[in-house]
Amino acid sequence: MQPNNNKRKVEETIKHRINDGILSDMVRIVGSTNPDQNGIFPIKQALAWAEEADSDLVEITANANPPVCRIIDYSKFKYDLKKREKENKSKQHEVILKEIRFSPNTDEHDFNFKLSHARKFFAEGNKVKAMVVFMGRSIVYRHRGEEMLNQFASALEDIAKVEFPPKMEGKRMHLILSPKK
């Protein structure tokens, strides 16, 4: 029986070459506290400075010519990278598309009830997909569905803008609204 890999958290770590793992003969050193140590130097010179400072020579950008390196404690460097990634991830906001369904014969009270739900969704920063579902012979009343969606959009025009106008797909007519910034 194989273990369930879906439950495991796979963590990708960024591998950096350090000290003797750097393959280039010349390196560009940046961010050094000593201004005389910023520039392009032979790898042996850079390694000597790193050892003298009781730090590591860490390759920051391997694709550059010559590679960009920094004299820094590698464990502190990894910690700062993780901290920065975590901070960037916490600042991201995932936009979710919420659906609200109507029928062509939706009553005014139900319409207002769903309108209040849409306002809550916009307050959370989500998009809303309003949909009129035609069942059976109600497909004959397409104009009611379009009127309902236009009324829905106009009732929310103070907090939302129409991203996609009403569009018919099969037995459903939908419209997508996004919050105003």
PDB file of C-alpha atoms in Angstrom:
ATOM      1  CA  MET A   1       0.000   0.000   0.000  1.00  0.00           C
ATOM      2  CA  GLN A   2       1.414   3.372  -1.017  1.00  0.00           C
ATOM      3  CA  PRO A   3       1.272   6.387   1.301  1.00  0.00           C
ATOM      4  CA  ASN A   4      -1.201   9.141   0.471  1.00  0.00           C
ATOM      5  CA  ASN A   5       0.972  11.915  -0.963  1.00  0.00           C
ATOM      6  CA  ASN A   6      -1.950  14.355  -1.170  1.00  0.00           C
ATOM      7  CA  LYS A   7      -1.986  14.837   2.591  1.00  0.00           C
ATOM      8  CA  ARG A   8       1.709  15.542   2.827  1.00  0.00           C
ATOM      9  CA  LYS A   9       2.754  19.134   2.643  1.00  0.00           C
ATOM     10  CA  VAL A  10       5.389  19.354  -0.038  1.00  0.00           C
ATOM     11  CA  GLU A  11       7.701  22.235   0.682  1.00  0.00           C
ATOM     12  CA  GLU A  12       9.857  23.562  -2.106  1.00  0.00           C
ATOM     13  CA  THR A  13      13.086  25.046  -0.872  1.00  0.00           C
ATOM     14  CA  ILE A  14      15.189  27.326  -2.982  1.00  0.00           C
ATOM     15  CA  LYS A  15      18.659  25.866  -3.306  1.00  0.00           C
ATOM     16  CA  HIS A  16      21.531  28.324  -3.329  1.00  0.00           C
ATOM     17  CA  ARG A  17      25.139  27.470  -3.911  1.00  0.00           C
ATOM     18  CA  ILE A  18      27.362  28.398  -1.011  1.00  0.00           C
ATOM     19  CA  ASN A  19      31.121  28.658  -0.484  1.00  0.00           C
ATOM     20  CA  ASP A  20      32.938  25.922  -2.451  1.00  0.00           C
ATOM     21  CA  GLY A  21      29.750  25.001  -4.332  1.00  0.00           C
ATOM     22  CA  ILE A  22      30.018  28.150  -6.462  1.00  0.00           C
ATOM     23  CA  LEU A  23      31.396  27.084  -9.843  1.00  0.00           C
ATOM     24  CA  SER A  24      32.417  30.408 -11.399  1.00  0.00           C
ATOM     25  CA  ASP A  25      35.985  31.793 -11.325  1.00  0.00           C
ATOM     26  CA  MET A  26      34.805  35.391 -10.889  1.00  0.00           C
ATOM     27  CA  VAL A  27      31.878  36.637  -8.781  1.00  0.00           C
ATOM     28  CA  ARG A  28      30.133  39.950  -8.237  1.00  0.00           C
ATOM     29  CA  ILE A  29      29.805  40.735  -4.533  1.00  0.00           C
ATOM     30  CA  VAL A  30      26.939  43.014  -3.450  1.00  0.00           C
ATOM     31  CA  GLY A  31      25.558  44.189  -0.126  1.00  0.00           C
ATOM     32  CA  SER A  32      28.831  44.011   1.757  1.00  0.00           C
ATOM     33  CA  THR A  33      29.342  46.294   4.753  1.00  0.00           C
ATOM     34  CA  ASN A  34      32.841  47.123   3.512  1.00  0.00           C
ATOM     35  CA  PRO A  35      32.570  49.306   0.366  1.00  0.00           C
ATOM     36  CA  ASP A  36      35.906  47.965  -0.924  1.00  0.00           C
ATOM     37  CA  GLN A  37      34.349  44.486  -1.127  1.00  0.00           C
ATOM     38  CA  ASN A  38      31.553  45.446  -3.549  1.00  0.00           C
ATOM     39  CA  GLY A  39      32.355  44.611  -7.171  1.00  0.00           C
ATOM     40  CA  ILE A  40      33.756  41.802  -9.309  1.00  0.00           C
ATOM     41  CA  PHE A  41      36.437  39.654  -7.667  1.00  0.00           C
ATOM     42  CA  PRO A  42      38.070  36.224  -8.046  1.00  0.00           C
ATOM     43  CA  ILE A  43      36.266  33.440  -6.172  1.00  0.00           C
ATOM     44  CA  LYS A  44      39.303  32.768  -3.931  1.00  0.00           C
ATOM     45  CA  GLN A  45      39.365  36.398  -2.758  1.00  0.00           C
ATOM     46  CA  ALA A  46      35.618  36.339  -2.024  1.00  0.00           C
ATOM     47  CA  LEU A  47      35.903  33.049  -0.101  1.00  0.00           C
ATOM     48  CA  ALA A  48      38.752  34.475   1.949  1.00  0.00           C
ATOM     49  CA  TRP A  49      36.668  37.526   2.889  1.00  0.00           C
ATOM     50  CA  ALA A  50      33.716  35.306   3.815  1.00  0.00           C
ATOM     51  CA  GLU A  51      35.903  33.122   6.036  1.00  0.00           C
ATOM     52  CA  GLU A  52      37.456  36.210   7.613  1.00  0.00           C
ATOM     53  CA  ALA A  53      33.977  37.541   8.452  1.00  0.00           C
ATOM     54  CA  ASP A  54      32.964  34.101   9.828  1.00  0.00           C
ATOM     55  CA  SER A  55      30.143  33.994   7.266  1.00  0.00           C
ATOM     56  CA  ASP A  56      29.261  32.208   4.039  1.00  0.00           C
ATOM     57  CA  LEU A  57      29.582  33.256   0.424  1.00  0.00           C
ATOM     58  CA  VAL A  58      26.033  32.754  -0.920  1.00  0.00           C
ATOM     59  CA  GLU A  59      25.205  32.803  -4.648  1.00  0.00           C
ATOM     60  CA  ILE A  60      22.103  35.011  -4.971  1.00  0.00           C
ATOM     61  CA  THR A  61      21.706  35.093  -8.762  1.00  0.00           C
ATOM     62  CA  ALA A  62      23.297  32.197 -10.631  1.00  0.00           C
ATOM     63  CA  ASN A  63      22.143  33.282 -14.112  1.00  0.00           C
ATOM     64  CA  ALA A  64      24.060  36.573 -14.083  1.00  0.00           C
ATOM     65  CA  ASN A  65      27.504  36.841 -15.651  1.00  0.00           C
ATOM     66  CA  PRO A  66      29.421  36.813 -13.312  1.00  0.00           C
ATOM     67  CA  PRO A  67      27.139  35.293 -10.654  1.00  0.00           C
ATOM     68  CA  VAL A  68      25.948  37.687  -7.953  1.00  0.00           C
ATOM     69  CA  CYS A  69      27.023  36.662  -4.441  1.00  0.00           C
ATOM     70  CA  ARG A  70      26.682  38.034  -0.934  1.00  0.00           C
ATOM     71  CA  ILE A  71      28.792  37.516   2.175  1.00  0.00           C
ATOM     72  CA  ILE A  72      26.187  36.588   4.765  1.00  0.00           C
ATOM     73  CA  ASP A  73      25.287  33.912   7.303  1.00  0.00           C
ATOM     74  CA  TYR A  74      23.418  31.287   5.208  1.00  0.00           C
ATOM     75  CA  SER A  75      21.017  30.178   7.951  1.00  0.00           C
ATOM     76  CA  LYS A  76      19.973  33.799   8.543  1.00  0.00           C
ATOM     77  CA  PHE A  77      19.569  34.233   4.777  1.00  0.00           C
ATOM     78  CA  LYS A  78      17.223  31.214   4.558  1.00  0.00           C
ATOM     79  CA  TYR A  79      15.242  32.470   7.565  1.00  0.00           C
ATOM     80  CA  ASP A  80      14.784  35.899   5.966  1.00  0.00           C
ATOM     81  CA  LEU A  81      13.654  34.292   2.677  1.00  0.00           C
ATOM     82  CA  LYS A  82      11.033  32.162   4.442  1.00  0.00           C
ATOM     83  CA  LYS A  83       9.826  35.142   6.443  1.00  0.00           C
ATOM     84  CA  ARG A  84       9.499  37.260   3.279  1.00  0.00           C
ATOM     85  CA  GLU A  85       7.597  34.500   1.446  1.00  0.00           C
ATOM     86  CA  LYS A  86       5.198  34.072   4.367  1.00  0.00           C
ATOM     87  CA  GLU A  87       4.592  37.827   4.521  1.00  0.00           C
ATOM     88  CA  ASN A  88       3.919  38.017   0.771  1.00  0.00           C
ATOM     89  CA  LYS A  89       1.532  35.077   0.969  1.00  0.00           C
ATOM     90  CA  SER A  90      -0.428  36.692   3.811  1.00  0.00           C
ATOM     91  CA  LYS A  91      -0.856  39.897   1.780  1.00  0.00           C
ATOM     92  CA  GLN A  92      -2.434  38.052  -1.156  1.00  0.00           C
ATOM     93  CA  HIS A  93      -6.205  38.101  -1.421  1.00  0.00           C
ATOM     94  CA  GLU A  94      -7.900  35.329  -3.306  1.00  0.00           C
ATOM     95  CA  VAL A  95     -10.922  36.561  -5.251  1.00  0.00           C
ATOM     96  CA  ILE A  96     -13.766  34.078  -5.018  1.00  0.00           C
ATOM     97  CA  LEU A  97     -16.681  33.919  -7.444  1.00  0.00           C
ATOM     98  CA  LYS A  98     -19.973  33.523  -5.550  1.00  0.00           C
ATOM     99  CA  GLU A  99     -23.139  32.421  -7.342  1.00  0.00           C
ATOM    100  CA  ILE A 100     -26.665  33.712  -6.857  1.00  0.00           C
ATOM    101  CA  ARG A 101     -29.449  31.896  -8.708  1.00  0.00           C
ATOM    102  CA  PHE A 102     -32.826  33.167  -9.773  1.00  0.00           C
ATOM    103  CA  SER A 103     -35.686  31.775 -11.772  1.00  0.00           C
ATOM    104  CA  PRO A 104     -37.618  33.949 -14.229  1.00  0.00           C
ATOM    105  CA  ASN A 105     -40.520  33.990 -11.740  1.00  0.00           C
ATOM    106  CA  THR A 106     -38.521  35.064  -8.643  1.00  0.00           C
ATOM    107  CA  ASP A 107     -40.662  37.157  -6.292  1.00  0.00           C
ATOM    108  CA  GLU A 108     -39.646  40.664  -5.152  1.00  0.00           C
ATOM    109  CA  HIS A 109     -38.962  39.562  -1.556  1.00  0.00           C
ATOM    110  CA  ASP A 110     -36.659  36.747  -2.721  1.00  0.00           C
ATOM    111  CA  PHE A 111     -34.956  39.166  -5.098  1.00  0.00           C
ATOM    112  CA  ASN A 112     -34.256  41.630  -2.258  1.00  0.00           C
ATOM    113  CA  PHE A 113     -33.059  38.806  -0.013  1.00  0.00           C
ATOM    114  CA  LYS A 114     -30.547  37.704  -2.654  1.00  0.00           C
ATOM    115  CA  LEU A 115     -29.576  41.314  -3.229  1.00  0.00           C
ATOM    116  CA  SER A 116     -28.583  41.620   0.452  1.00  0.00           C
ATOM    117  CA  HIS A 117     -26.468  38.453   0.127  1.00  0.00           C
ATOM    118  CA  ALA A 118     -24.712  39.974  -2.875  1.00  0.00           C
ATOM    119  CA  ARG A 119     -23.917  43.104  -0.849  1.00  0.00           C
ATOM    120  CA  LYS A 120     -22.277  40.904   1.826  1.00  0.00           C
ATOM    121  CA  PHE A 121     -20.222  39.142  -0.845  1.00  0.00           C
ATOM    122  CA  PHE A 122     -19.000  42.464  -2.233  1.00  0.00           C
ATOM    123  CA  ALA A 123     -18.120  43.657   1.281  1.00  0.00           C
ATOM    124  CA  GLU A 124     -15.851  40.603   1.564  1.00  0.00           C
ATOM    125  CA  GLY A 125     -14.216  41.536  -1.767  1.00  0.00           C
ATOM    126  CA  ASN A 126     -15.662  38.659  -3.804  1.00  0.00           C
ATOM    127  CA  LYS A 127     -17.126  38.656  -7.301  1.00  0.00           C
ATOM    128  CA  VAL A 128     -20.746  37.643  -7.855  1.00  0.00           C
ATOM    129  CA  LYS A 129     -22.189  35.608 -10.705  1.00  0.00           C
ATOM    130  CA  ALA A 130     -25.938  36.224 -10.898  1.00  0.00           C
ATOM    131  CA  MET A 131     -27.711  33.517 -12.848  1.00  0.00           C
ATOM    132  CA  VAL A 132     -31.256  32.994 -14.071  1.00  0.00           C
ATOM    133  CA  VAL A 133     -31.997  29.301 -14.598  1.00  0.00           C
ATOM    134  CA  PHE A 134     -34.772  28.474 -17.050  1.00  0.00           C
ATOM    135  CA  MET A 135     -36.500  25.140 -16.403  1.00  0.00           C
ATOM    136  CA  GLY A 136     -38.905  23.461 -18.761  1.00  0.00           C
ATOM    137  CA  ARG A 137     -41.007  25.875 -20.757  1.00  0.00           C
ATOM    138  CA  SER A 138     -39.817  28.940 -18.813  1.00  0.00           C
ATOM    139  CA  ILE A 139     -37.175  29.374 -21.547  1.00  0.00           C
ATOM    140  CA  VAL A 140     -39.917  31.285 -23.400  1.00  0.00           C
ATOM    141  CA  TYR A 141     -39.495  34.132 -20.844  1.00  0.00           C
ATOM    142  CA  ARG A 142     -35.902  35.060 -21.694  1.00  0.00           C
ATOM    143  CA  HIS A 143     -36.773  38.752 -21.583  1.00  0.00           C
ATOM    144  CA  ARG A 144     -37.830  38.385 -17.899  1.00  0.00           C
ATOM    145  CA  GLY A 145     -34.462  36.856 -17.080  1.00  0.00           C
ATOM    146  CA  GLU A 146     -32.550  39.632 -18.792  1.00  0.00           C
ATOM    147  CA  GLU A 147     -34.712  42.294 -17.101  1.00  0.00           C
ATOM    148  CA  MET A 148     -34.091  40.658 -13.729  1.00  0.00           C
ATOM    149  CA  LEU A 149     -30.311  40.604 -14.243  1.00  0.00           C
ATOM    150  CA  ASN A 150     -30.270  44.222 -15.412  1.00  0.00           C
ATOM    151  CA  GLN A 151     -32.371  45.209 -12.379  1.00  0.00           C
ATOM    152  CA  PHE A 152     -29.938  43.288 -10.144  1.00  0.00           C
ATOM    153  CA  ALA A 153     -26.957  45.118 -11.679  1.00  0.00           C
ATOM    154  CA  SER A 154     -28.600  48.538 -11.388  1.00  0.00           C
ATOM    155  CA  ALA A 155     -29.524  47.893  -7.728  1.00  0.00           C
ATOM    156  CA  LEU A 156     -25.859  47.177  -6.997  1.00  0.00           C
ATOM    157  CA  GLU A 157     -24.258  49.858  -9.182  1.00  0.00           C
ATOM    158  CA  ASP A 158     -23.200  51.882  -6.110  1.00  0.00           C
ATOM    159  CA  ILE A 159     -20.835  49.099  -4.916  1.00  0.00           C
ATOM    160  CA  ALA A 160     -20.290  46.913  -8.008  1.00  0.00           C
ATOM    161  CA  LYS A 161     -19.572  47.179 -11.699  1.00  0.00           C
ATOM    162  CA  VAL A 162     -20.663  44.843 -14.475  1.00  0.00           C
ATOM    163  CA  GLU A 163     -17.737  42.739 -15.625  1.00  0.00           C
ATOM    164  CA  PHE A 164     -19.691  40.638 -18.158  1.00  0.00           C
ATOM    165  CA  PRO A 165     -23.165  41.702 -19.363  1.00  0.00           C
ATOM    166  CA  PRO A 166     -26.074  39.214 -19.394  1.00  0.00           C
ATOM    167  CA  LYS A 167     -25.277  36.278 -21.630  1.00  0.00           C
ATOM    168  CA  MET A 168     -27.313  33.203 -22.509  1.00  0.00           C
ATOM    169  CA  GLU A 169     -25.611  29.789 -22.281  1.00  0.00           C
ATOM    170  CA  GLY A 170     -27.895  26.836 -22.774  1.00  0.00           C
ATOM    171  CA  LYS A 171     -30.813  27.187 -20.339  1.00  0.00           C
ATOM    172  CA  ARG A 172     -28.968  29.692 -18.144  1.00  0.00           C
ATOM    173  CA  MET A 173     -28.460  33.407 -18.450  1.00  0.00           C
ATOM    174  CA  HIS A 174     -25.727  34.914 -16.313  1.00  0.00           C
ATOM    175  CA  LEU A 175     -23.972  38.156 -15.528  1.00  0.00           C
ATOM    176  CA  ILE A 176     -20.760  38.703 -13.539  1.00  0.00           C
ATOM    177  CA  LEU A 177     -20.286  41.660 -11.197  1.00  0.00           C
ATOM    178  CA  SER A 178     -17.083  42.704  -9.448  1.00  0.00           C
ATOM    179  CA  PRO A 179     -16.706  45.079  -6.499  1.00  0.00           C
ATOM    180  CA  LYS A 180     -15.720  48.702  -7.118  1.00  0.00           C
ATOM    181  CA  LYS A 181     -12.422  49.670  -5.558  1.00  0.00           C
TER     182      LYS A 181
END
